[in-house]
mmCIF file of C-alpha atoms in Angstrom:
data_model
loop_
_atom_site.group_PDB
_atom_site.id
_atom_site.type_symbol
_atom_site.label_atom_id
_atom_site.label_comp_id
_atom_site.label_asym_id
_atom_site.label_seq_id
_atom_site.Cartn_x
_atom_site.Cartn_y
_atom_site.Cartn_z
ATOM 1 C CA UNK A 1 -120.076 -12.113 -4.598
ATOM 2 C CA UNK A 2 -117.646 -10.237 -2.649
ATOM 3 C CA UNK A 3 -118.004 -9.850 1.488
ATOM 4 C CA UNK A 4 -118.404 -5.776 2.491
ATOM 5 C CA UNK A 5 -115.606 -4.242 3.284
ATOM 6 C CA UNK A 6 -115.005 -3.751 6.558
ATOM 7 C CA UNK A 7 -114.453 -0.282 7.776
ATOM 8 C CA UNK A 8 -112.716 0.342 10.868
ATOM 9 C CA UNK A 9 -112.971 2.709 13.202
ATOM 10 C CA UNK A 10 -110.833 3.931 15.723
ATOM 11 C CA UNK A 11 -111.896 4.727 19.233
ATOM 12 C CA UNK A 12 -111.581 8.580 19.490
ATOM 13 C CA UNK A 13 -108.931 9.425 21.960
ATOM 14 C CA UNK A 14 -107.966 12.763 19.730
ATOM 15 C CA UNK A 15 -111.500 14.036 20.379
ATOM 16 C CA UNK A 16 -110.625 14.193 24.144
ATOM 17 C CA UNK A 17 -109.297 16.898 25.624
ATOM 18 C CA UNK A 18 -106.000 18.094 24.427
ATOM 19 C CA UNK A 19 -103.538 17.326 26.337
ATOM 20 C CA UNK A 20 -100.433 19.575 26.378
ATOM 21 C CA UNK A 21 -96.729 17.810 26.265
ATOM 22 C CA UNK A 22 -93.393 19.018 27.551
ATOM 23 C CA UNK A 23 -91.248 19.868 24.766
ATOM 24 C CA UNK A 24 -87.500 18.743 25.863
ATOM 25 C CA UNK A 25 -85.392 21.922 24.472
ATOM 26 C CA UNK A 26 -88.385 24.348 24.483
ATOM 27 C CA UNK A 27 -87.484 27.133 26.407
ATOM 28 C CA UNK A 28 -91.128 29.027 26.932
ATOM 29 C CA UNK A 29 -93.129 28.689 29.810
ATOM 30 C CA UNK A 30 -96.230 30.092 31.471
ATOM 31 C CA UNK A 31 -96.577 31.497 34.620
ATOM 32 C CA UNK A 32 -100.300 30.721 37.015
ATOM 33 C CA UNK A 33 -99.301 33.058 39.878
ATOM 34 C CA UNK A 34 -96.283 34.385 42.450
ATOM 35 C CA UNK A 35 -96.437 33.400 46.328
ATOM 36 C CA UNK A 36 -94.561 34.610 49.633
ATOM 37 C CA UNK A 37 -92.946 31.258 49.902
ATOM 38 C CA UNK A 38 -91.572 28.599 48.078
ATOM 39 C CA UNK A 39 -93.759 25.973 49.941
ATOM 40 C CA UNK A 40 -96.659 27.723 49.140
ATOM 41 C CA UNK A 41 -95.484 27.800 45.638
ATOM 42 C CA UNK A 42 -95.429 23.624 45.494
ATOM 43 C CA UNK A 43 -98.479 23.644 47.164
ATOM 44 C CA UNK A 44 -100.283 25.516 45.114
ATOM 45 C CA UNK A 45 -98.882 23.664 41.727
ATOM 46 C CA UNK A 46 -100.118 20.402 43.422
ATOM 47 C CA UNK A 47 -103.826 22.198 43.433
ATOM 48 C CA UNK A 48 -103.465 24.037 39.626
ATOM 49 C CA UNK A 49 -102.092 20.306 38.288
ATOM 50 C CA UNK A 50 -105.279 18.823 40.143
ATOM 51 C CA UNK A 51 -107.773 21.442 38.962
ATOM 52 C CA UNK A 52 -106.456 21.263 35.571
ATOM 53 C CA UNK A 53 -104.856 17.910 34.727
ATOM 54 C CA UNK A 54 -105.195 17.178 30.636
ATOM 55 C CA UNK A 55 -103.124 20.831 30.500
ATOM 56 C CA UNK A 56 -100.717 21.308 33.275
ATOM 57 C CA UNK A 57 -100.147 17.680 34.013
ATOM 58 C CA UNK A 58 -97.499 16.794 32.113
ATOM 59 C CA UNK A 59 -95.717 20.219 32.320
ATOM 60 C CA UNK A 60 -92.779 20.439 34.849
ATOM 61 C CA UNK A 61 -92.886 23.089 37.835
ATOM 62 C CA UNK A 62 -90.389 25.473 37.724
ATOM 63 C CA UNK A 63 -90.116 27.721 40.945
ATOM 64 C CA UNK A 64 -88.690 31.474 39.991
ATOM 65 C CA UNK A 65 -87.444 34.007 43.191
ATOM 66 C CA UNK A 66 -88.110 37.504 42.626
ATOM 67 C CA UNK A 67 -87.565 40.692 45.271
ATOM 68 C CA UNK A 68 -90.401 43.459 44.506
ATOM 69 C CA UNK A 69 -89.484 46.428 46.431
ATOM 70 C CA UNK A 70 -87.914 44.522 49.022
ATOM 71 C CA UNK A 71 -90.255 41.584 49.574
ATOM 72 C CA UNK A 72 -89.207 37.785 47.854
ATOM 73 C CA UNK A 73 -91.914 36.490 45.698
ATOM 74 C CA UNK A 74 -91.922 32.897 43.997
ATOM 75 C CA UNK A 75 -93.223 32.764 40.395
ATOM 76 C CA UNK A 76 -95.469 29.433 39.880
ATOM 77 C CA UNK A 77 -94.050 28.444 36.570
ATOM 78 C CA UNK A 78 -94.602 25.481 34.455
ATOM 79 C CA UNK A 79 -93.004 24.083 31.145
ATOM 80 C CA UNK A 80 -90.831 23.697 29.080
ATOM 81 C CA UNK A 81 -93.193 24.260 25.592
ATOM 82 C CA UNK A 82 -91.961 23.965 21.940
ATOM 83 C CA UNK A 83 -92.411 28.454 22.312
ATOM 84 C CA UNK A 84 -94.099 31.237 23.210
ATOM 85 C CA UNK A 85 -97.283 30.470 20.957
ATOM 86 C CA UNK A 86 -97.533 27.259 22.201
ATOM 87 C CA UNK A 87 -97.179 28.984 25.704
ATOM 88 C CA UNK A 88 -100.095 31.333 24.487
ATOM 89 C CA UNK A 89 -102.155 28.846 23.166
ATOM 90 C CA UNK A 90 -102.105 27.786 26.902
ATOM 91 C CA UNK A 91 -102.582 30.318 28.748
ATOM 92 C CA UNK A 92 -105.969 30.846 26.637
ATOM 93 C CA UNK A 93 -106.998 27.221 27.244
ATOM 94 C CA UNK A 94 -106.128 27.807 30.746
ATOM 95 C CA UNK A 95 -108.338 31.178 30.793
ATOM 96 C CA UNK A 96 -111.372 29.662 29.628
ATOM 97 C CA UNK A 97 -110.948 27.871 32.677
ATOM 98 C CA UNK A 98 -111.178 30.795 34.806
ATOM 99 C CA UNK A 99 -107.330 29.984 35.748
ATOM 100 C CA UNK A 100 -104.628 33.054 35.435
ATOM 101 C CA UNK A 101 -102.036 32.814 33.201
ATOM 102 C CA UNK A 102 -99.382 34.828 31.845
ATOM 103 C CA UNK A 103 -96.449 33.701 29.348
ATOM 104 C CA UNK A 104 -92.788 33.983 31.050
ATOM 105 C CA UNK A 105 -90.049 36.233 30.287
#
């Protein structure tokens, strides 16, 4: 007689939430909001990176100044992903979660 074969199975750490990765060399990102100041802007990536960990946590904050009709504004932007579906794909996740999103130009 021959023992059963033993079947393994793997814990499930794919069926957690998906995390997202930095791509190094992808050029897309996505933007969660623009701010008065640049403080406010690091600030406020420290609280989107808390409320939303297994997607912007292992992204990289990338601060963008814009003038709008005279007044500086400072772009919350994360990345870099692999491109703009990826970026996309993100922002939806990020939606369902009641967070705004937006892919950069």
């Amino acid at each position: 007689m021959s023992s059963p074969a033993k079947t393994q199975t793997a814990a499930a750490p794919a069926a957690a939430a998906p995390t997202v990765q930095p791509v190094a060399g992808g050029s897309a990102r996505i933007q969660l909001a623009a701010v008065k100041s640049e403080a406010l802007a690091k600030e406020q990536w420290a609280k989107f990176q808390t409320a939303h960990p297994d997607l912007l946590g292992a992204l990289t904050l990338s601060i963008q100044k814009v003038t709008v009709n005279g007044a500086d504004y400072f772009r919350i932007q994360a990345g870099p992903l692999s491109d703009k579906n990826a970026a996309k794909d993100l922002c939806s996740k990020l939606k369902a979660q009641k967070q705004d999103c937006l892919v950069a130009k």
